[in-house]
PDB file of C-alpha atoms in Angstrom:
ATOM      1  CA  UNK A 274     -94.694  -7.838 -23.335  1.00  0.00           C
ATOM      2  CA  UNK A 275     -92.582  -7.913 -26.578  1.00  0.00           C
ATOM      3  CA  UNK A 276     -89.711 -10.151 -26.253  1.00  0.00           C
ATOM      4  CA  UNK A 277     -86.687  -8.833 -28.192  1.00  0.00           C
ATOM      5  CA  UNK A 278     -83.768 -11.271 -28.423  1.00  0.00           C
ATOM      6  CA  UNK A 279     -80.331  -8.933 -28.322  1.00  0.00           C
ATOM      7  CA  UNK A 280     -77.602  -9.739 -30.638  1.00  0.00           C
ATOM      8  CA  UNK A 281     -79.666 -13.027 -31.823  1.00  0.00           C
ATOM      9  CA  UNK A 282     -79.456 -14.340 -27.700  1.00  0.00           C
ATOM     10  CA  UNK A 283     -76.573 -13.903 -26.943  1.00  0.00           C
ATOM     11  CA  UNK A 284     -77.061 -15.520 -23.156  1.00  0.00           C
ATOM     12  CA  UNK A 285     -77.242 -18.936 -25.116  1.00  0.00           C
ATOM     13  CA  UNK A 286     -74.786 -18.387 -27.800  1.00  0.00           C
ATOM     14  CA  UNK A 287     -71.935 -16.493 -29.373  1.00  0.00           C
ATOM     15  CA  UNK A 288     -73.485 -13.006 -30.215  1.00  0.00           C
ATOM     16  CA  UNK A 289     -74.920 -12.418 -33.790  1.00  0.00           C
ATOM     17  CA  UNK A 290     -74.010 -16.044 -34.743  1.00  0.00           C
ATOM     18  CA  UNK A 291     -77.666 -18.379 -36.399  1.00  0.00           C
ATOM     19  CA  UNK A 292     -76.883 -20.519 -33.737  1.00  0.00           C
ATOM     20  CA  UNK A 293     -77.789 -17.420 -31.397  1.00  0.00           C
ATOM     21  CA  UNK A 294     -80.679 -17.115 -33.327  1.00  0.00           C
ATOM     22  CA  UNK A 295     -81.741 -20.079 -33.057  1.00  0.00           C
ATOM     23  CA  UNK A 296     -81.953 -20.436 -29.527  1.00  0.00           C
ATOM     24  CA  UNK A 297     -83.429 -17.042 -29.086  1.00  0.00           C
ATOM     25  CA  UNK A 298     -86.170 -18.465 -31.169  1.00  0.00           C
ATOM     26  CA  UNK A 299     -86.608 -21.611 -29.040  1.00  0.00           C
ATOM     27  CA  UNK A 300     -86.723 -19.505 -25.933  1.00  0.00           C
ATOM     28  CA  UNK A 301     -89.790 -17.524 -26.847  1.00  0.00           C
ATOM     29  CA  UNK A 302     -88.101 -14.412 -28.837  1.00  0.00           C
ATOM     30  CA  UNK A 303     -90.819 -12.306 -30.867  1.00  0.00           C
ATOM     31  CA  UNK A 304     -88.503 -10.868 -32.720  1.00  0.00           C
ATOM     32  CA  UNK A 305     -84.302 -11.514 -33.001  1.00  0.00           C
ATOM     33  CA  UNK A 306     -82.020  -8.425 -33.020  1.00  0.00           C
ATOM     34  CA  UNK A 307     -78.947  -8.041 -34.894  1.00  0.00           C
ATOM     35  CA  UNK A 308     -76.503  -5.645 -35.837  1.00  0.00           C
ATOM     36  CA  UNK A 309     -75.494  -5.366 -39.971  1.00  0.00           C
ATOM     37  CA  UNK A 310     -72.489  -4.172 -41.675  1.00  0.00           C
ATOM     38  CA  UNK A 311     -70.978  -4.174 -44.779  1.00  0.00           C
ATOM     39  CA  UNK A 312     -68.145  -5.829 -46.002  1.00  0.00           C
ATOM     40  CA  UNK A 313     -65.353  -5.171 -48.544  1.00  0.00           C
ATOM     41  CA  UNK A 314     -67.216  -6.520 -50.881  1.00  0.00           C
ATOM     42  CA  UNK A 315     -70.814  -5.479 -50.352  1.00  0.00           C
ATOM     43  CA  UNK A 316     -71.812  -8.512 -48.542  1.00  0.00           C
ATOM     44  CA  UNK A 317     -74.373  -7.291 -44.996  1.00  0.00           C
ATOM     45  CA  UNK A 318     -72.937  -9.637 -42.058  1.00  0.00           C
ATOM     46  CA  UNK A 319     -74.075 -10.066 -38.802  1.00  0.00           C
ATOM     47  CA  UNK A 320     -71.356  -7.758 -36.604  1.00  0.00           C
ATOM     48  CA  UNK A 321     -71.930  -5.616 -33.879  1.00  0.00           C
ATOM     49  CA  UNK A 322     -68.105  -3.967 -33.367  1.00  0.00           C
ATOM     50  CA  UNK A 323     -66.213  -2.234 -36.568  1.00  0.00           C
ATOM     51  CA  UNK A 324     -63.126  -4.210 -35.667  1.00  0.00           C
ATOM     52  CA  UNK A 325     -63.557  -8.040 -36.351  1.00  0.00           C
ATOM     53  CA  UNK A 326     -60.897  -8.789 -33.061  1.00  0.00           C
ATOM     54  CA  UNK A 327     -63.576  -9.523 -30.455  1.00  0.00           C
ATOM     55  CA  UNK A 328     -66.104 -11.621 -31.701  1.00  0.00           C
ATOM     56  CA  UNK A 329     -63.678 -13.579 -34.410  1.00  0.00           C
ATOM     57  CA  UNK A 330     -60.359 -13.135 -33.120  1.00  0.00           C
ATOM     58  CA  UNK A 331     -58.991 -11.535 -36.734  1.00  0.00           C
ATOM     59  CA  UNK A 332     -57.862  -8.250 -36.973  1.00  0.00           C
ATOM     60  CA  UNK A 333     -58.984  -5.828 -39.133  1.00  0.00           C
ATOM     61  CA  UNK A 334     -62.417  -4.136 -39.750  1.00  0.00           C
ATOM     62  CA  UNK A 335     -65.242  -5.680 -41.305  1.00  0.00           C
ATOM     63  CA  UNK A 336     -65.538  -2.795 -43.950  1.00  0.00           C
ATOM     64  CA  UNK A 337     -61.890  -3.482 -45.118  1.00  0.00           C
ATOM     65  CA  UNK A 338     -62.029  -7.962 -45.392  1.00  0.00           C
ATOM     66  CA  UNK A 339     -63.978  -9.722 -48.110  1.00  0.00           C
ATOM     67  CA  UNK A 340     -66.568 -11.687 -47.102  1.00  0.00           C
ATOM     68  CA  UNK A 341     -65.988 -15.827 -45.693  1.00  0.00           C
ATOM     69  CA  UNK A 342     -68.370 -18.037 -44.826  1.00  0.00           C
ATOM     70  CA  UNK A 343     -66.983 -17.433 -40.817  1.00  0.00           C
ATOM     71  CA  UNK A 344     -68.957 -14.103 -40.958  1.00  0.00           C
ATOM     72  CA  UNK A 345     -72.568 -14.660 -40.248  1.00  0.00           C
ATOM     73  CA  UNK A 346     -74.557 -13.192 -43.379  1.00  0.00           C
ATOM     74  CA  UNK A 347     -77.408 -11.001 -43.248  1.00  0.00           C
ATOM     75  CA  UNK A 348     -79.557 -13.179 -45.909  1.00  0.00           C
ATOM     76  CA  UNK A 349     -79.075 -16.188 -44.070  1.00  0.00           C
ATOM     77  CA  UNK A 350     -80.408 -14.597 -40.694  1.00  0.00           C
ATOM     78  CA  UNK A 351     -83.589 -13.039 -42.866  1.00  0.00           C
ATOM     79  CA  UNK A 352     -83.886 -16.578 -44.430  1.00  0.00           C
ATOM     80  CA  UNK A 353     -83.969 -18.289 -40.992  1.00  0.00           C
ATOM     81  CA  UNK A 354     -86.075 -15.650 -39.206  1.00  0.00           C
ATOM     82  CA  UNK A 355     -89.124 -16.132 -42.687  1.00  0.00           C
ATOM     83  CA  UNK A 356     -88.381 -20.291 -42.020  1.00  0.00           C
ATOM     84  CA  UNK A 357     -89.482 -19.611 -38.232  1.00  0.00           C
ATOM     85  CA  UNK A 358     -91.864 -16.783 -38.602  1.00  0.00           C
ATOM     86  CA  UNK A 359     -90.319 -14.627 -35.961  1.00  0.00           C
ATOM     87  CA  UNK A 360     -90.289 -10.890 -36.951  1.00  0.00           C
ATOM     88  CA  UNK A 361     -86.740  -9.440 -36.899  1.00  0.00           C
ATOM     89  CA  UNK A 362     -84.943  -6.359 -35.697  1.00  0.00           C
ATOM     90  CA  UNK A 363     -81.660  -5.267 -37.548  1.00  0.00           C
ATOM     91  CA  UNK A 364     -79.707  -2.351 -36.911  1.00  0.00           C
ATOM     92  CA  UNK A 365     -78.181  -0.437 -39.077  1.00  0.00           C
ATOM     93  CA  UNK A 366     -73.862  -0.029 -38.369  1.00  0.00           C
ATOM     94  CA  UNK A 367     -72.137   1.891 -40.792  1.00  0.00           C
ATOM     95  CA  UNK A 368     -73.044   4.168 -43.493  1.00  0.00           C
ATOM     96  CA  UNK A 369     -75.111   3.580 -46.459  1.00  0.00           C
ATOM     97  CA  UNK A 370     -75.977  -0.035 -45.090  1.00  0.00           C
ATOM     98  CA  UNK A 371     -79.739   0.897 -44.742  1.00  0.00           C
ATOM     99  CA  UNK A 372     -80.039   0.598 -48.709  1.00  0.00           C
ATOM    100  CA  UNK A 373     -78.730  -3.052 -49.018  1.00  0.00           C
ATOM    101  CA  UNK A 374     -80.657  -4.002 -45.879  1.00  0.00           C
ATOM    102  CA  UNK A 375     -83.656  -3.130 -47.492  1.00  0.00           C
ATOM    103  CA  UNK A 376     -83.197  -4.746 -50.412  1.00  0.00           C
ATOM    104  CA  UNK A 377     -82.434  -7.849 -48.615  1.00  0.00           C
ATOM    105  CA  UNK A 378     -85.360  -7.656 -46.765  1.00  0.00           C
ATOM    106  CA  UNK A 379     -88.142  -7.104 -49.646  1.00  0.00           C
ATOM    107  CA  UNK A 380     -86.205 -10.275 -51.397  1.00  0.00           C
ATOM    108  CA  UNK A 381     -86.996 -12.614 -48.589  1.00  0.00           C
ATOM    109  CA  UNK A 382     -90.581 -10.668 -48.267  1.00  0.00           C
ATOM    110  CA  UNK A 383     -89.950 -10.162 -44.655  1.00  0.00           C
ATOM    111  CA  UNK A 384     -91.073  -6.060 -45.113  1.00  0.00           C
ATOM    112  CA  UNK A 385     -93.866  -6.329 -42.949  1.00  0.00           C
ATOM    113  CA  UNK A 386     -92.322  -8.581 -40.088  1.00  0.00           C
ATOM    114  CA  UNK A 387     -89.077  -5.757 -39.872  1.00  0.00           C
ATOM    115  CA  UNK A 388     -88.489  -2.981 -37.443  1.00  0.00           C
ATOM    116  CA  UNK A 389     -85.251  -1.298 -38.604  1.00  0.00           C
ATOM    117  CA  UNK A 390     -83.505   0.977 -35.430  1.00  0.00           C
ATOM    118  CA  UNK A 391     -80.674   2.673 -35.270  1.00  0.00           C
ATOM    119  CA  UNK A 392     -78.960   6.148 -33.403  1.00  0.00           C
ATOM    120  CA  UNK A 393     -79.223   7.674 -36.916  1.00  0.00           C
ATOM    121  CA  UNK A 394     -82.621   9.489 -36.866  1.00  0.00           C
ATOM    122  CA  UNK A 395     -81.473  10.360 -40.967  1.00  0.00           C
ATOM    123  CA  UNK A 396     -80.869   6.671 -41.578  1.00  0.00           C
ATOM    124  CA  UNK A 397     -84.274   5.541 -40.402  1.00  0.00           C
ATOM    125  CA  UNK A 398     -85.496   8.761 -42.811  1.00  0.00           C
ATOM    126  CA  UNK A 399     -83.934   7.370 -45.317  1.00  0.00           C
ATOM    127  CA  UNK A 400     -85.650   3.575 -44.968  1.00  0.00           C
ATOM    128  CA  UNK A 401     -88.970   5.660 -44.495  1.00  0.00           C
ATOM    129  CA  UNK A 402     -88.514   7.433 -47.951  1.00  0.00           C
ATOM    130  CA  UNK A 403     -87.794   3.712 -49.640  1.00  0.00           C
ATOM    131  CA  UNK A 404     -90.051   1.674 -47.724  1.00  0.00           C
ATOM    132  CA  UNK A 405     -92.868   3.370 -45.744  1.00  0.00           C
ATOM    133  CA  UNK A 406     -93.839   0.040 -44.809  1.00  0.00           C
ATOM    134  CA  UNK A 407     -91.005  -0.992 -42.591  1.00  0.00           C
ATOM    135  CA  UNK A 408     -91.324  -0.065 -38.949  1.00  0.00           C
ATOM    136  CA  UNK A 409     -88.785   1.958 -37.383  1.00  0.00           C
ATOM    137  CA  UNK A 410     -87.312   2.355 -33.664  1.00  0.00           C
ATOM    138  CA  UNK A 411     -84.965   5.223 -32.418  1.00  0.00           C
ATOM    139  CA  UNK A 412     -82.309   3.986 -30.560  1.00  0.00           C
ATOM    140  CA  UNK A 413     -81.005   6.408 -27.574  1.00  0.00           C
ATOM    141  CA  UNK A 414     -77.840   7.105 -26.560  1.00  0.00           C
ATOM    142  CA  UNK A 415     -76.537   5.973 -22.680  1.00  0.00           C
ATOM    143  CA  UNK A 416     -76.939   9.832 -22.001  1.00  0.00           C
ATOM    144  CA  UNK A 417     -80.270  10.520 -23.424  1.00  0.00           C
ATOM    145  CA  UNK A 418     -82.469  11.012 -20.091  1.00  0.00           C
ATOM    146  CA  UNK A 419     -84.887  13.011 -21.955  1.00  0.00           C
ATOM    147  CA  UNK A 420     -87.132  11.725 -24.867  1.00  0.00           C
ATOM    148  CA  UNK A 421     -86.031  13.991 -27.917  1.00  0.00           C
ATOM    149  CA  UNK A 422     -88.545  15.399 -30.380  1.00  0.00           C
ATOM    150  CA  UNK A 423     -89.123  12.526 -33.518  1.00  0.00           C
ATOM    151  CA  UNK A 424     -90.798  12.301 -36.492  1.00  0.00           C
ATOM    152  CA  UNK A 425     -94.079  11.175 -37.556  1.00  0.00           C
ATOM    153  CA  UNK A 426     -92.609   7.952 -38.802  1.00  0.00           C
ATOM    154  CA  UNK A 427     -90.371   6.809 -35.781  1.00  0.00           C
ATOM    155  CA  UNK A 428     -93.011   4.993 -33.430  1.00  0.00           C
ATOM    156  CA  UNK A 429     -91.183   3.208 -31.462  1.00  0.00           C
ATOM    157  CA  UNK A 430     -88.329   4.563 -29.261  1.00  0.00           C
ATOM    158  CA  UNK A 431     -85.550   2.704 -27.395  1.00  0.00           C
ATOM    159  CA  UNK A 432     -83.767   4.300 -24.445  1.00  0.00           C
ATOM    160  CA  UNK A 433     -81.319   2.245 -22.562  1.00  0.00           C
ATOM    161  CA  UNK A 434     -82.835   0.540 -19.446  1.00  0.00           C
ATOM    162  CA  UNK A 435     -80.899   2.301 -17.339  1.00  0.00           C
ATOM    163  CA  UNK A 436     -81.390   5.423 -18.220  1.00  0.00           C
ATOM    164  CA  UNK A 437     -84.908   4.637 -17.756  1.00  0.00           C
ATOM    165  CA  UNK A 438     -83.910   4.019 -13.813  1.00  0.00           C
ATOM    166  CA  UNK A 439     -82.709   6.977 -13.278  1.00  0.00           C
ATOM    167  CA  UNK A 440     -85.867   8.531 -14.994  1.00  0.00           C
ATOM    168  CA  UNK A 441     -88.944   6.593 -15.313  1.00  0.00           C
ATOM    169  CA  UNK A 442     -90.917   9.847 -16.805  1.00  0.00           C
ATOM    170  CA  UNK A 443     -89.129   9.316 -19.748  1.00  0.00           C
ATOM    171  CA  UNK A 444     -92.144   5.977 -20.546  1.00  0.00           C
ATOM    172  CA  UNK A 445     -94.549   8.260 -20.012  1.00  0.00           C
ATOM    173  CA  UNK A 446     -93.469  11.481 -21.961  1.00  0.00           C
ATOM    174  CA  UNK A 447     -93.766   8.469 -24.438  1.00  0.00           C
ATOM    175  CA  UNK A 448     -96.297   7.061 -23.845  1.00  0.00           C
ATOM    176  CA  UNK A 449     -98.092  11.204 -24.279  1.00  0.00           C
ATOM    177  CA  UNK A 450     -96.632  11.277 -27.835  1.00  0.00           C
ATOM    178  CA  UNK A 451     -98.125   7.564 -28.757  1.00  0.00           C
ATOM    179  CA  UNK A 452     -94.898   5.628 -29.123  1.00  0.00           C
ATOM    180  CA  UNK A 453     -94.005   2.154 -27.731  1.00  0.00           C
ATOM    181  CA  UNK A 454     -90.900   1.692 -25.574  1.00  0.00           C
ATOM    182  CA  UNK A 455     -88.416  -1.087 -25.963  1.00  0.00           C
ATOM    183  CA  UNK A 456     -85.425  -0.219 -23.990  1.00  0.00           C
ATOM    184  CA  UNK A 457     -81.802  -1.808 -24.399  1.00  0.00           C
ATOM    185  CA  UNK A 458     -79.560  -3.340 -21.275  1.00  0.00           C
ATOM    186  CA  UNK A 459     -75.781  -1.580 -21.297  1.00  0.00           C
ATOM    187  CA  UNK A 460     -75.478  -4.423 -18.621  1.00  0.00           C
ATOM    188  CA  UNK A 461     -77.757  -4.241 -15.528  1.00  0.00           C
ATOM    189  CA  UNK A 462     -79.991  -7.114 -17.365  1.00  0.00           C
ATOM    190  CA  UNK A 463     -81.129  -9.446 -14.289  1.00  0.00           C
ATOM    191  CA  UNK A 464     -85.055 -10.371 -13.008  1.00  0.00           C
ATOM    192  CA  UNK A 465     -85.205  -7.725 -10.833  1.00  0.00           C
ATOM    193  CA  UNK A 466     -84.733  -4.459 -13.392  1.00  0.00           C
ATOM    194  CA  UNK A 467     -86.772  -6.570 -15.985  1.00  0.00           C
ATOM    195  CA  UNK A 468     -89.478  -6.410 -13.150  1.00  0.00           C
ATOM    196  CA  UNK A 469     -89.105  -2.708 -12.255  1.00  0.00           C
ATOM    197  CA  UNK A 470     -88.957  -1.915 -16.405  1.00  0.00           C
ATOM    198  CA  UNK A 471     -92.825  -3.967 -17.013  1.00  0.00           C
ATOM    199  CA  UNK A 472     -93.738  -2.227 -13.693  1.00  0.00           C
ATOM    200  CA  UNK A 473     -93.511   1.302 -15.659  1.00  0.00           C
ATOM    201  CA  UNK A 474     -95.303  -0.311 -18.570  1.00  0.00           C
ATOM    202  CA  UNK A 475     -92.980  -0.630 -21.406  1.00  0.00           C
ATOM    203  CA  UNK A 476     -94.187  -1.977 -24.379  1.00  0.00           C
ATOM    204  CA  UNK A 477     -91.224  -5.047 -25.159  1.00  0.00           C
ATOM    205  CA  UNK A 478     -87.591  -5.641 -23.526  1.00  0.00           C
ATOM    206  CA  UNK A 479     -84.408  -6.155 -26.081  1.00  0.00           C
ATOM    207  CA  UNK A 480     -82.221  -8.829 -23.780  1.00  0.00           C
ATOM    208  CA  UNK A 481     -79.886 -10.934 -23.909  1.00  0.00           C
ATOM    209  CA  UNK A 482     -82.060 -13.788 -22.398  1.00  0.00           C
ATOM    210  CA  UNK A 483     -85.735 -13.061 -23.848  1.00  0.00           C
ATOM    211  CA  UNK A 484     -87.069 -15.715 -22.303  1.00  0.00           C
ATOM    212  CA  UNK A 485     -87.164 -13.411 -18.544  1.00  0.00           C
TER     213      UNK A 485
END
């Protein structure tokens, strides 16, 4: 069972912070999800929400500030993740990120320890075109109860776990087309839907506490 760390671990830690990371990594994560954006000035941050208010308590959106040291940054995560060697799984949020994320990733040679996802099936096209080599997940919407048709290059699909509970054929329409599951808590994440998700066989688990 792949162990995916959401938002860094964000059961141990403030979401999408290193120190998140960190502990995801000390409890067992095979690979540490994240979400990137942009900034004002170019910079790729760690962010999950478009408005900063939440996780930072500043208003504004992340898209429209400069970057601070306060904002997690993208490099840093890929340069911890390479110091640990713990493969990493960074979503693309917001348009045109995919490029930069790339970039960022062949300059810390982490290309072939990288599964990029995202809701954007013409994002993850775009990645393919650049870098073949990168892996690539499609994220599902909540309302996505039925595995869509993909392309060649997505092998790895992510529904969210619950939509998998109210329709476990979706793992094995899947598992018919060759592609690995790795479904996504909207918040029912406790032992006893982690048990019922391996019972249908998925391939890894994105949680907030990987170390179920």
């Amino acid at each position: 069972m792949i162990r995916i760390a959401h938002r860094g671990g964000a059961a141990y830690a403030p979401e999408n912070t290193l120190e998140a990371c960190r502990r995801g990594i000390q409890a067992g994560a095979d690979l540490l999800e994240t979400d990137v954006r942009q900034t004002r000035d170019g910079r790729l941050v760690l962010m999950h929400d478009s408005l900063l208010w939440r996780t930072t308590g500043r208003s504004g959106r992340v898209e429209d500030v400069a970057y601070d040291p306060s904002l997690p940054a993208f490099d840093d995560f890929l340069a911890l993740a390479r110091e640990h060697n713990v493969r990493v799984f960074p979503e693309i949020k917001g348009a045109g990120v995919e490029e930069k994320m790339v970039e960022a990733i062949f300059r810390h040679q982490m290309q072939d320890r990288t599964v990029i996802p995202s809701f954007s099936t013409a994002a993850l096209k775009r990645v393919h075109q650049r870098a073949p080599q990168i892996g690539l997940c499609q994220l599902l919407y909540p309302w996505v109860l039925w595995l869509p048709q993909l392309p060649e290059h997505i092998r790895i699909v992510a529904p969210m776990a619950e939509a998998l509970l109210l329709n476990p054929w979706m793992v094995r329409q899947a598992r018919r087309r060759g592609l690995q599951v790795w479904p996504w808590f909207a918040g029912l994440e406790n032992r006893l839907t982690i048990a019922y998700l391996q019972s249908l066989g998925v391939d890894g688990i994105i949680a907030d506490n990987p170390a179920f």
